[in-house]
Amino acid sequence: MITFTLGSLLAYGTPDAFFEASKAEIERAMTLELPNQPKPHWIQVHGIDEQRHTIIAQMGAIQIDAPRHVRIARVDLRVGTPQLDNTNFQTFGSQDGLTIKRLPTSDNVLALRRELWLALDSAYKGATEQYSLKQAALEGHPPPEGPDLLAAPVVTDIIRFEPLIQAEAIQAWIQNLSAPYRNPNLFEEFNVAFRQVEKQHTIVSSEGTMVHFPERYSVLVVEAVRRSEDGEKHSSLRSWVVQDPTSLTEQAETTQAVNRFTDWLIDLEKAPQEPDYLGPVIFEDAASAELFRQLLPSEISGTPPESEAPDGFGALPKPIASSRVGRRLLPLGWSVQDLTQSEIGQVGHYQYDYEGIPVRDVKLVEDGVVRDLLMTRVPREGFEESTGHGRSSNFRRHVARPGVIEIRPNKHTSDRRLRKIAIRMAKQTGKEYVLVVKQLTPLPLENEFEIAFSGDGPLAGLTQANEIYRLYADGHTEPVHSMKFIGVDRRVMRDIIAAGQQSEWIGMLDEDPSAGRHGMGAFTGTPVSWSAPTILIGELELHTQSSHEQKIIPPPSTD
Amino acid sequence: MLILASLFTALADDDPVLNATSQEIERVWPYLTQEEESPHWLGIGVNDVIEYRVQATHGSKMAPDISHMRTADIDIRVGTPELDSTHPLRDSGWFNEDTHFEIELPIEDDPLAIQSALWLGIDTAYRSGVRRIIKIRTNNTVKVEIEDQSGDWSVSPVTEHIEELTPLAIDILDWQNKLQSVSSAALGYPEVYDSFAALDAKREIRYFVDSDGNRIRQQFIRFRVSVFAETIAEDGMELKSYDYIDAHSLDNLPSVETITQMMHSTAQKVTDLRNAPVVDPYVGPAILRGRAAAVFFHEILGHRAEGHRQKDDTEGQTLTDKVNEVIFPDFITVVDDPTLQNWNGLDLNGYYRVDDEGVEAQKVVVVEDGVLRNFLMSRSPIEGFDQSNGHGRRDLGYAPVSRQGNLIVSSDTTMPYQSLKTALLKEIRQQGKPFGLIFDDISGGFTFTGRTTPNSYNVQPVTVWKVYPDGREELVRGVDMIGTPLLTFSRIKAASEAQQVFNGSCGAESGWVPVSAIAPDLLVSEVEVQRRDKGTNRPPLLSPPTAGERQ
C-alpha cells in the first residue's frame, strides 16, 4: 500500500506566477481577430489548484488511498459586445468560448503562458463560431432584451492559506470507525468513503480583477447493507460535508450517528413493510433540509436558461426559468435567506464567487413569497447586479447557486404539538399512524433513475426515504422499510402545515439543478449549507419496493 | 522522494491475497455444486496494480499521478464443459446477463474483507450464470446448429506458478527534474505547439486461482519513457509524434541524454512533417520498415489467427479452413512466443509465463514456410484444436479470449536493407510507377475481422517517404495504409536481415493487453494508401509566448 501525504510532495505555489502568466496572455488574446469576425470583449482565466486525498474502506479494509494534485485552468472568452456576445445560448454539439486545460504545477511563467496561449486560441475560435450560430438563430427575430454580461467592479484580493491534509490520521480513524461492523454475517457491505479537498482559486479577468482565495471541505459517506433472513435487502447511509475534517474525526457524534443507523438496519429485520401510503408526512430536521435542497434551488436561482436555435419550423424556443418573483413557495410567514457572506463558519461560506464577485447575503423569500433571486453577471429583467453566487462544479457555465441557505417558519411548534397535529390529520384519513421521515437519501447518492426519468409512471420528485417510521397516537414508533415518493414537486412546500425545531447547519455537496443533479456521486459538486425546521406536510404519496434475493452461499466466517 | 510501492515480498504460502482467494473458492464450491444448476468451473483473477505517471511540459513539472487498485475478475461457468453459460446467445438482444464480473477489492491484505467482497461477487456471478444457461438452452433449440460443434471449455493440466515479488522503486522528484529538463528541449521548436516528456511505471501482480486447483502469481513491472510533440499544418492537419521506450527495469531505460535526443527528434519530425507535401491515394510498391511491418503482421495475420474467431459465426473466418494451406510466400515463418522476455536487449511487452486461464504460455508456430499450421488458443476449443496453448488473455474487467503475445515474423531468405531498397527501385521501374513508398514509423493500426464489415486493415504511419525511380526520397504526410488480408499476404516479395520490435498495447474483445511484434523490413509489391482524416482547426493565431516577452 502507498501511504503518503501529497502536501509533502508538492506544496502550493504562490498566485504571482499565475497572475503574471494570465495577465500577459489575456492582454495578447484581447487582440485576437479573424477576418470580418468580432474581437474578444471579455476574458476570464480561472485557475484551480486542487489537492485532495481520497480514502475508501470496505469492511474496514482500505480499498482506495489516493492522493491527487492537479492544477486546471478554465478559460472563458467572449466575443461581440457585453450587450450581445456568444454566451447564454446553446446548440447541440456546438463549440463555445470555454476551454479547460491541465496546467503544470510548478510556477514557471513561460510554461503557464504556453498552455494559456493554446487554451485562449481554442476559446476564441469556439466563441467566434458560437457567436455566428447565435446571430443565425436571431436572424429575423427581435434582438434579446438586456445584456449578456453585466458590468462589475474590479476586485483585487489575495487570501492565503496553508493546505493541511492528514491522510494517515484519517485512515486510522476510518479503520476504527469500521471495526465494529467487520462482520459479513451482520452487514453484507460496510463502506466508508472519505475525501478531503483543498483548492486555491485564482481568477484574472480582462477588466483587471485579480483574486486568489481558498475553498476547503471534507466529505464522509458511510453506507451499510444488510440482508434479513427472508432475503430482503436493507441499506442506508449517512453523509457529512464539513470544512474541517477534525470536526468529524474528533467528535463522538459521528460514531454515534453511525451506530444509530446501523442499529436501525438491524431493527428493520422485524419491521413491517408499509403498504402504499397516502397521508400526512413529517420530515425530521435533517430530512427536511434535504427536501428543501432538492426542491428549492431552481426556485431561487435567477440565472436565465440559455436560449436555443430555432426549431425546424423557424420558431425560436423561449426557455422558461423555474424561478418567478412573486410566486408563493411557502406558507405565510416563512422566509428563506442566503447567508453565504455572513455565516463564516459554514462549509457553504465563501467570499468570492467563480466570477470574482464578492458574495452578499440575500433575503430570497419573505412571508412565503419569492422577493429576490441569486444572481451571476448574467442579468434578467429587474435583476441587473450579481449577488456573487456564480459557481459551477463541472467547469461549464456559471449559474447562480445557493451557498448557505436558512429556511425559517413564522413560528416553531413544539415537536410534541407537531406530532399531535399530524396524528389528528392521519386519523381524518382513517389511519392510526403518521409516517415520519428521518433520512432522505442525499441527492448525489440516489441511484434510482426514477428521479430523473419518469418511465411509465409519475416522477418521484424526491429521493428515497431510507429511514422512515410509523408514529402512533400513543407516541410509540415502529420502523418500516425504505419507501419511494410519487409526484413530489415545489407545490408540496406550500402544503406545509406546521414547523418544528430548526436544524443545525447541514453541509452537503450540490450541483447546478439545470445540469442534472441526479447520480452526481459522493464527491462531486460544490459545498453548500442548509438549515430548515422539522416540517409536517399535509399529504404525500409513498410506496414500497422490496428486493428479495436469497444468497446461495452463506457469508464467510469471521474466525 | 523515493517511493517504494511495496516492501512486501511475500512467499506464496504467506500471501494473504492468494490464500484468501483460494480459501473462498474452496469454501463456496461445495455450496454451488450442490445446486440443481451447478457450475463446472470457477476462476478468479486478482490484479494488484500500482501506477505512477511523472510528466513535464515546456520545461515545467506536472503533478505526478499515482494510483493503487486491486480488482477481482470472476468467471463462473454454469452447466457442463460441453455447453455452459458462456456459450454465445445468438440474435438475443442487448440486455443479457454478463458472463464475467469485476469487483473492487481492498488494497489492504485483509483476508476477511477480501473474502467478503469475493463472496458477494461469486454469488451474483453464479445467479447470472444460471439465468443465462436457461436462455442458452432455448436459444440453441430455436436457432440453427452452430457451425463449430466443439465444446465451450477444455481441460488443461493444473499449474502452480509462483513468482517472487519485488518492490517498484521510483525517485519521483529525481524523475521530475530529469523530465523537466527533457521537456524544455521542445521549446526550441517554435512550430511545436504542445509537447511533453513522461515516465510511466507500473507494477502489476496477477493472481489466478480456480476450482481446478490452479494457483498462479505473476509479477509484471513495466516502465515507459515517452516524448510527444504536436503541431498543426496550415491545411489543418494535426500532426503528432509519440516516441517511447518500454523496459522491465529502470536499468533498461535510456539515459537522460538519449531521452532528450528523442524529444529533439520527435519535435523535429513534426516540424518537418508540417512542411511536407500531402500524398494522394496511390497503389504501388513499398517497403515497410521493421516496426511498420510488425504492426502490419499483427493486424492482418495475428488477429485472424486468434482461436475464438474461428468459432464465432459472426466472424469473417479468413483462415478457419486454411490450415495446412499456403497463405504466405514460402520464406515467411510466423510464431507467437509469449515466453520470450527480451529480444536483442529490448524488453518485450508481450512476455508472460502463464495466461489468464491458468495455462502455461507456449510458443506457437502459426505459419511455417508460408503454410498455416496453428491458431492461438485459449481454453475455448475449436474444431481440430481442442487444447489451449496458453494464449487466453484479458485486461482488467474482461473475460479472456485468445490473444497475441510476442508475434515474431522471420524470413528464410534475407538481404541487407540497401539491397531491399534497390529491389524497391527495380519494382517501381518494372511497374512503371512514378514512385514507391517507404513506411518508416507507425503509430498503430486496426483491423475488421467480422462479417458485417469489409475484412480489411488500416495501418497508420507517422513517417512516410516517397521514393522516386532515381532513388531520391521525399518526406510526405497524410496517408494511411489499407488493404485486405489474403491479397496482401501474397504481395510480400522480400525481407531484410535485421528485425525490429514494436512494443505496444492491443485492444480487442478482452480489453487492452500488452503485446510485441517483431518483423524484418518487408518489400511489398503493392500497397494501397488512402487519405488520412485531418482536422479542420487553423494553427494558433498568435505566435507562442517566449521567455522575457511581455506581449
PDB file of C-alpha atoms in Angstrom, chain A residues 279-440:
ATOM      1  CA  GLY A 279     -51.431  10.916   4.013  1.00  0.00           C
ATOM      2  CA  PRO A 280     -49.578  13.424   6.170  1.00  0.00           C
ATOM      3  CA  VAL A 281     -45.805  13.031   6.481  1.00  0.00           C
ATOM      4  CA  ILE A 282     -43.382  14.529   8.975  1.00  0.00           C
ATOM      5  CA  PHE A 283     -39.833  15.270   7.839  1.00  0.00           C
ATOM      6  CA  GLU A 284     -37.436  15.465  10.755  1.00  0.00           C
ATOM      7  CA  ASP A 285     -34.938  18.301  10.534  1.00  0.00           C
ATOM      8  CA  ALA A 286     -32.184  16.539   8.521  1.00  0.00           C
ATOM      9  CA  ALA A 287     -34.734  15.068   6.097  1.00  0.00           C
ATOM     10  CA  SER A 288     -36.409  18.471   5.854  1.00  0.00           C
ATOM     11  CA  ALA A 289     -33.132  20.190   4.942  1.00  0.00           C
ATOM     12  CA  GLU A 290     -32.559  17.523   2.271  1.00  0.00           C
ATOM     13  CA  LEU A 291     -36.110  18.050   0.924  1.00  0.00           C
ATOM     14  CA  PHE A 292     -35.566  21.796   0.589  1.00  0.00           C
ATOM     15  CA  ARG A 293     -32.165  21.272  -1.007  1.00  0.00           C
ATOM     16  CA  GLN A 294     -33.836  19.157  -3.643  1.00  0.00           C
ATOM     17  CA  LEU A 295     -36.854  21.376  -4.324  1.00  0.00           C
ATOM     18  CA  LEU A 296     -35.737  24.942  -3.665  1.00  0.00           C
ATOM     19  CA  PRO A 297     -32.545  25.797  -5.644  1.00  0.00           C
ATOM     20  CA  SER A 298     -34.159  26.208  -9.056  1.00  0.00           C
ATOM     21  CA  GLU A 299     -36.819  28.481  -7.449  1.00  0.00           C
ATOM     22  CA  ILE A 300     -34.264  30.943  -6.093  1.00  0.00           C
ATOM     23  CA  SER A 301     -31.642  30.969  -8.847  1.00  0.00           C
ATOM     24  CA  GLY A 302     -32.064  33.972 -11.111  1.00  0.00           C
ATOM     25  CA  THR A 303     -29.812  32.752 -13.920  1.00  0.00           C
ATOM     26  CA  PRO A 304     -31.959  32.619 -17.043  1.00  0.00           C
ATOM     27  CA  PRO A 305     -31.813  29.400 -19.046  1.00  0.00           C
ATOM     28  CA  GLU A 306     -29.737  29.558 -22.204  1.00  0.00           C
ATOM     29  CA  SER A 307     -31.559  30.475 -25.397  1.00  0.00           C
ATOM     30  CA  GLU A 308     -31.714  27.985 -28.242  1.00  0.00           C
ATOM     31  CA  ALA A 309     -31.679  27.841 -32.027  1.00  0.00           C
ATOM     32  CA  PRO A 310     -34.998  27.959 -33.937  1.00  0.00           C
ATOM     33  CA  ASP A 311     -36.843  24.691 -34.376  1.00  0.00           C
ATOM     34  CA  GLY A 312     -37.415  23.087 -37.770  1.00  0.00           C
ATOM     35  CA  PHE A 313     -40.327  25.487 -38.440  1.00  0.00           C
ATOM     36  CA  GLY A 314     -38.349  28.646 -37.693  1.00  0.00           C
ATOM     37  CA  ALA A 315     -39.902  29.254 -34.285  1.00  0.00           C
ATOM     38  CA  LEU A 316     -37.481  30.439 -31.628  1.00  0.00           C
ATOM     39  CA  PRO A 317     -37.983  28.421 -28.413  1.00  0.00           C
ATOM     40  CA  LYS A 318     -38.356  30.528 -25.292  1.00  0.00           C
ATOM     41  CA  PRO A 319     -36.907  28.587 -22.376  1.00  0.00           C
ATOM     42  CA  ILE A 320     -38.697  29.484 -19.159  1.00  0.00           C
ATOM     43  CA  ALA A 321     -36.870  29.976 -15.884  1.00  0.00           C
ATOM     44  CA  SER A 322     -38.259  27.996 -12.938  1.00  0.00           C
ATOM     45  CA  SER A 323     -37.804  30.926 -10.598  1.00  0.00           C
ATOM     46  CA  ARG A 324     -40.503  33.614 -10.538  1.00  0.00           C
ATOM     47  CA  VAL A 325     -40.530  36.650  -8.290  1.00  0.00           C
ATOM     48  CA  GLY A 326     -43.931  36.925  -6.654  1.00  0.00           C
ATOM     49  CA  ARG A 327     -44.517  33.171  -6.626  1.00  0.00           C
ATOM     50  CA  ARG A 328     -45.771  31.720  -3.364  1.00  0.00           C
ATOM     51  CA  LEU A 329     -43.356  28.953  -2.454  1.00  0.00           C
ATOM     52  CA  LEU A 330     -44.008  28.549   1.240  1.00  0.00           C
ATOM     53  CA  PRO A 331     -46.812  29.217   3.718  1.00  0.00           C
ATOM     54  CA  LEU A 332     -47.457  32.699   5.085  1.00  0.00           C
ATOM     55  CA  GLY A 333     -44.757  33.998   7.367  1.00  0.00           C
ATOM     56  CA  TRP A 334     -41.950  31.759   6.097  1.00  0.00           C
ATOM     57  CA  SER A 335     -38.638  33.184   4.969  1.00  0.00           C
ATOM     58  CA  VAL A 336     -35.601  31.951   3.025  1.00  0.00           C
ATOM     59  CA  GLN A 337     -32.269  33.729   3.223  1.00  0.00           C
ATOM     60  CA  ASP A 338     -28.916  33.097   1.632  1.00  0.00           C
ATOM     61  CA  LEU A 339     -26.347  33.854   4.319  1.00  0.00           C
ATOM     62  CA  THR A 340     -23.216  32.849   2.411  1.00  0.00           C
ATOM     63  CA  GLN A 341     -21.404  36.080   3.278  1.00  0.00           C
ATOM     64  CA  SER A 342     -22.184  36.233   6.991  1.00  0.00           C
ATOM     65  CA  GLU A 343     -22.184  32.554   8.071  1.00  0.00           C
ATOM     66  CA  ILE A 344     -18.404  32.330   8.062  1.00  0.00           C
ATOM     67  CA  GLY A 345     -18.123  29.023   9.923  1.00  0.00           C
ATOM     68  CA  GLN A 346     -20.239  27.036   7.468  1.00  0.00           C
ATOM     69  CA  VAL A 347     -18.867  24.843   4.701  1.00  0.00           C
ATOM     70  CA  GLY A 348     -21.040  26.683   2.161  1.00  0.00           C
ATOM     71  CA  HIS A 349     -19.456  30.024   3.058  1.00  0.00           C
ATOM     72  CA  TYR A 350     -17.143  31.775   0.622  1.00  0.00           C
ATOM     73  CA  GLN A 351     -16.012  35.319  -0.079  1.00  0.00           C
ATOM     74  CA  TYR A 352     -15.807  35.415  -3.855  1.00  0.00           C
ATOM     75  CA  ASP A 353     -17.760  33.507  -6.437  1.00  0.00           C
ATOM     76  CA  TYR A 354     -16.203  31.957  -9.553  1.00  0.00           C
ATOM     77  CA  GLU A 355     -16.693  35.243 -11.423  1.00  0.00           C
ATOM     78  CA  GLY A 356     -14.547  37.022  -8.846  1.00  0.00           C
ATOM     79  CA  ILE A 357     -17.550  38.877  -7.382  1.00  0.00           C
ATOM     80  CA  PRO A 358     -17.796  39.343  -3.582  1.00  0.00           C
ATOM     81  CA  VAL A 359     -20.803  37.408  -2.301  1.00  0.00           C
ATOM     82  CA  ARG A 360     -23.546  39.161  -0.346  1.00  0.00           C
ATOM     83  CA  ASP A 361     -26.418  37.867   1.763  1.00  0.00           C
ATOM     84  CA  VAL A 362     -29.813  37.848   0.043  1.00  0.00           C
ATOM     85  CA  LYS A 363     -33.359  37.750   1.503  1.00  0.00           C
ATOM     86  CA  LEU A 364     -34.959  35.491  -1.071  1.00  0.00           C
ATOM     87  CA  VAL A 365     -38.378  34.599   0.293  1.00  0.00           C
ATOM     88  CA  GLU A 366     -40.404  36.786   2.627  1.00  0.00           C
ATOM     89  CA  ASP A 367     -43.783  35.849   4.025  1.00  0.00           C
ATOM     90  CA  GLY A 368     -43.672  32.732   1.840  1.00  0.00           C
ATOM     91  CA  VAL A 369     -43.309  34.651  -1.448  1.00  0.00           C
ATOM     92  CA  VAL A 370     -40.190  34.912  -3.650  1.00  0.00           C
ATOM     93  CA  ARG A 371     -38.924  38.510  -3.425  1.00  0.00           C
ATOM     94  CA  ASP A 372     -35.320  38.320  -4.613  1.00  0.00           C
ATOM     95  CA  LEU A 373     -33.056  35.956  -6.550  1.00  0.00           C
ATOM     96  CA  LEU A 374     -29.467  34.757  -6.503  1.00  0.00           C
ATOM     97  CA  MET A 375     -27.634  36.261  -9.464  1.00  0.00           C
ATOM     98  CA  THR A 376     -24.474  35.929 -11.505  1.00  0.00           C
ATOM     99  CA  ARG A 377     -23.254  38.502 -14.002  1.00  0.00           C
ATOM    100  CA  VAL A 378     -25.895  37.249 -16.425  1.00  0.00           C
ATOM    101  CA  PRO A 379     -28.898  39.500 -15.844  1.00  0.00           C
ATOM    102  CA  ARG A 380     -32.622  39.009 -16.138  1.00  0.00           C
ATOM    103  CA  GLU A 381     -35.343  41.597 -16.172  1.00  0.00           C
ATOM    104  CA  GLY A 382     -35.337  43.524 -12.926  1.00  0.00           C
ATOM    105  CA  PHE A 383     -32.113  41.913 -11.688  1.00  0.00           C
ATOM    106  CA  GLU A 384     -29.126  43.718 -13.053  1.00  0.00           C
ATOM    107  CA  GLU A 385     -26.487  43.121 -10.435  1.00  0.00           C
ATOM    108  CA  SER A 386     -24.627  39.988  -9.444  1.00  0.00           C
ATOM    109  CA  THR A 387     -25.088  38.834  -5.864  1.00  0.00           C
ATOM    110  CA  GLY A 388     -21.839  36.867  -6.063  1.00  0.00           C
ATOM    111  CA  HIS A 389     -23.430  33.424  -6.442  1.00  0.00           C
ATOM    112  CA  GLY A 390     -21.976  32.371  -9.805  1.00  0.00           C
ATOM    113  CA  ARG A 391     -20.379  28.944  -9.420  1.00  0.00           C
ATOM    114  CA  SER A 392     -20.100  25.697 -11.334  1.00  0.00           C
ATOM    115  CA  SER A 393     -18.684  22.355 -10.356  1.00  0.00           C
ATOM    116  CA  ASN A 394     -18.078  20.983 -13.816  1.00  0.00           C
ATOM    117  CA  PHE A 395     -16.226  23.909 -15.397  1.00  0.00           C
ATOM    118  CA  ARG A 396     -19.257  24.797 -17.518  1.00  0.00           C
ATOM    119  CA  ARG A 397     -21.429  27.920 -17.453  1.00  0.00           C
ATOM    120  CA  HIS A 398     -21.604  29.698 -14.114  1.00  0.00           C
ATOM    121  CA  VAL A 399     -25.073  29.529 -12.634  1.00  0.00           C
ATOM    122  CA  ALA A 400     -26.392  31.327  -9.552  1.00  0.00           C
ATOM    123  CA  ARG A 401     -26.408  28.710  -6.816  1.00  0.00           C
ATOM    124  CA  PRO A 402     -27.040  28.739  -3.090  1.00  0.00           C
ATOM    125  CA  GLY A 403     -24.150  28.845  -0.646  1.00  0.00           C
ATOM    126  CA  VAL A 404     -25.617  28.943   2.868  1.00  0.00           C
ATOM    127  CA  ILE A 405     -29.414  28.795   2.989  1.00  0.00           C
ATOM    128  CA  GLU A 406     -31.656  29.203   6.012  1.00  0.00           C
ATOM    129  CA  ILE A 407     -35.364  28.411   5.835  1.00  0.00           C
ATOM    130  CA  ARG A 408     -37.364  29.749   8.775  1.00  0.00           C
ATOM    131  CA  PRO A 409     -41.056  29.454   9.588  1.00  0.00           C
ATOM    132  CA  ASN A 410     -43.087  32.231  11.166  1.00  0.00           C
ATOM    133  CA  LYS A 411     -43.191  30.172  14.333  1.00  0.00           C
ATOM    134  CA  HIS A 412     -41.683  26.952  15.625  1.00  0.00           C
ATOM    135  CA  THR A 413     -44.200  24.483  17.019  1.00  0.00           C
ATOM    136  CA  SER A 414     -43.022  22.097  19.684  1.00  0.00           C
ATOM    137  CA  ASP A 415     -42.311  18.599  18.409  1.00  0.00           C
ATOM    138  CA  ARG A 416     -44.998  17.238  20.688  1.00  0.00           C
ATOM    139  CA  ARG A 417     -47.627  19.559  19.221  1.00  0.00           C
ATOM    140  CA  LEU A 418     -46.464  18.950  15.640  1.00  0.00           C
ATOM    141  CA  ARG A 419     -46.824  15.228  16.120  1.00  0.00           C
ATOM    142  CA  LYS A 420     -50.248  15.698  17.649  1.00  0.00           C
ATOM    143  CA  ILE A 421     -51.406  17.683  14.626  1.00  0.00           C
ATOM    144  CA  ALA A 422     -50.017  15.017  12.311  1.00  0.00           C
ATOM    145  CA  ILE A 423     -51.837  12.205  14.141  1.00  0.00           C
ATOM    146  CA  ARG A 424     -55.050  14.145  14.029  1.00  0.00           C
ATOM    147  CA  MET A 425     -54.667  14.618  10.257  1.00  0.00           C
ATOM    148  CA  ALA A 426     -53.864  10.936   9.808  1.00  0.00           C
ATOM    149  CA  LYS A 427     -56.987   9.937  11.697  1.00  0.00           C
ATOM    150  CA  GLN A 428     -59.052  12.084   9.357  1.00  0.00           C
ATOM    151  CA  THR A 429     -57.874   9.806   6.531  1.00  0.00           C
ATOM    152  CA  GLY A 430     -58.576   6.659   8.512  1.00  0.00           C
ATOM    153  CA  LYS A 431     -55.013   5.935   9.634  1.00  0.00           C
ATOM    154  CA  GLU A 432     -53.783   5.053  13.089  1.00  0.00           C
ATOM    155  CA  TYR A 433     -50.354   6.419  12.476  1.00  0.00           C
ATOM    156  CA  VAL A 434     -48.423   9.009  10.523  1.00  0.00           C
ATOM    157  CA  LEU A 435     -45.200   8.355   8.637  1.00  0.00           C
ATOM    158  CA  VAL A 436     -42.102  10.208   9.801  1.00  0.00           C
ATOM    159  CA  VAL A 437     -39.088  10.524   7.507  1.00  0.00           C
ATOM    160  CA  LYS A 438     -35.868  10.559   9.435  1.00  0.00           C
ATOM    161  CA  GLN A 439     -33.452  10.474   6.494  1.00  0.00           C
ATOM    162  CA  LEU A 440     -33.772  11.024   2.773  1.00  0.00           C
TER     163      LEU A 440
END
